[in-house]
């Protein structure tokens, strides 16, 4: 017996299986000493129970000792694994199955981190607690970074707050097959429109000084930094790249470092990053 698996009989079936199933799926493993496949399956299920750390629970029942319980639940051969969720048997796996089959039923019925997070975040957002909603979704993604539903929910809220950079990074990190379906396609279009809007940064003082001396690398780098800060990413990239072309060694490669900072800010999925990585590489090689 461990924290996530336990031996069960008729007397404690309600407490260990039925009651627990309202919090997590319970795999009920019917086994017997004489059953050779059971000897292989038991350790496999124990391993999964430890790996999933409570995402499901394992209840082990000796079918020879609990014949009445096995008969009541319709167990006619060994090994048999019943999947119990919310007090009901939702799956029956008869005979020793490949590990992938048990993983599939566990993943199908376990409570996702996202389910609770999305519910709480939507409630907070509609109650006017927008910062709380964003925090909940960011914390949820820290626990499950690949969940697409939390990414889309967070991105949609960031777009409403006009935080287009973070929203764009989230949306572009989604699988490409989602980029053309709603709501992702619409959100990406709004992000792209915001990115294409001219930014309100006054570069006239920089432009005058560069017109007098195009090789004033400090001024060009200051211009690039100002454009980056203002969110005018393409013009910032152009200035960093031009500074690198003119003097790649200036201030220990500050132009190249500026480009890398811009790439990090945008994220690898942003289309500008691919363009300017190639242009940088062409200057290097």
mmCIF file of N, CA and C in Angstrom, residues 2 79 92 132 152 174 215 234 248 251 254 271:
data_model
loop_
_atom_site.group_PDB
_atom_site.id
_atom_site.type_symbol
_atom_site.label_atom_id
_atom_site.label_comp_id
_atom_site.label_asym_id
_atom_site.label_seq_id
_atom_site.Cartn_x
_atom_site.Cartn_y
_atom_site.Cartn_z
ATOM 1 N N UNK A 2 0.465 2.227 -0.790
ATOM 2 C CA UNK A 2 1.198 3.486 -0.834
ATOM 3 C C UNK A 2 0.181 4.624 -0.767
ATOM 4 N N UNK A 79 -6.617 -10.764 -15.497
ATOM 5 C CA UNK A 79 -6.931 -9.564 -14.717
ATOM 6 C C UNK A 79 -8.052 -8.749 -15.354
ATOM 7 N N UNK A 92 -14.079 -0.704 -18.650
ATOM 8 C CA UNK A 92 -13.647 -2.020 -18.196
ATOM 9 C C UNK A 92 -12.564 -2.514 -19.133
ATOM 10 N N UNK A 132 -6.675 39.184 -11.106
ATOM 11 C CA UNK A 132 -6.732 37.860 -10.479
ATOM 12 C C UNK A 132 -6.904 36.777 -11.540
ATOM 13 N N UNK A 152 -5.151 29.959 -24.812
ATOM 14 C CA UNK A 152 -6.119 30.749 -25.579
ATOM 15 C C UNK A 152 -6.899 31.678 -24.655
ATOM 16 N N UNK A 174 1.049 28.045 -30.015
ATOM 17 C CA UNK A 174 0.070 26.970 -30.188
ATOM 18 C C UNK A 174 0.401 26.155 -31.434
ATOM 19 N N UNK A 215 27.686 56.814 -39.027
ATOM 20 C CA UNK A 215 28.512 55.877 -38.254
ATOM 21 C C UNK A 215 28.543 56.224 -36.768
ATOM 22 N N UNK A 234 9.952 45.980 -35.865
ATOM 23 C CA UNK A 234 10.623 45.846 -37.161
ATOM 24 C C UNK A 234 11.645 46.959 -37.368
ATOM 25 N N UNK A 248 30.355 45.438 -36.131
ATOM 26 C CA UNK A 248 29.852 44.363 -35.285
ATOM 27 C C UNK A 248 30.546 44.288 -33.933
ATOM 28 N N UNK A 251 31.171 48.292 -28.833
ATOM 29 C CA UNK A 251 30.715 48.031 -27.455
ATOM 30 C C UNK A 251 30.468 46.537 -27.220
ATOM 31 N N UNK A 254 27.308 45.060 -29.089
ATOM 32 C CA UNK A 254 26.031 45.526 -28.537
ATOM 33 C C UNK A 254 24.889 45.385 -29.538
ATOM 34 N N UNK A 271 6.991 35.951 -36.619
ATOM 35 C CA UNK A 271 7.550 35.931 -37.986
ATOM 36 C C UNK A 271 8.753 36.841 -38.164
#
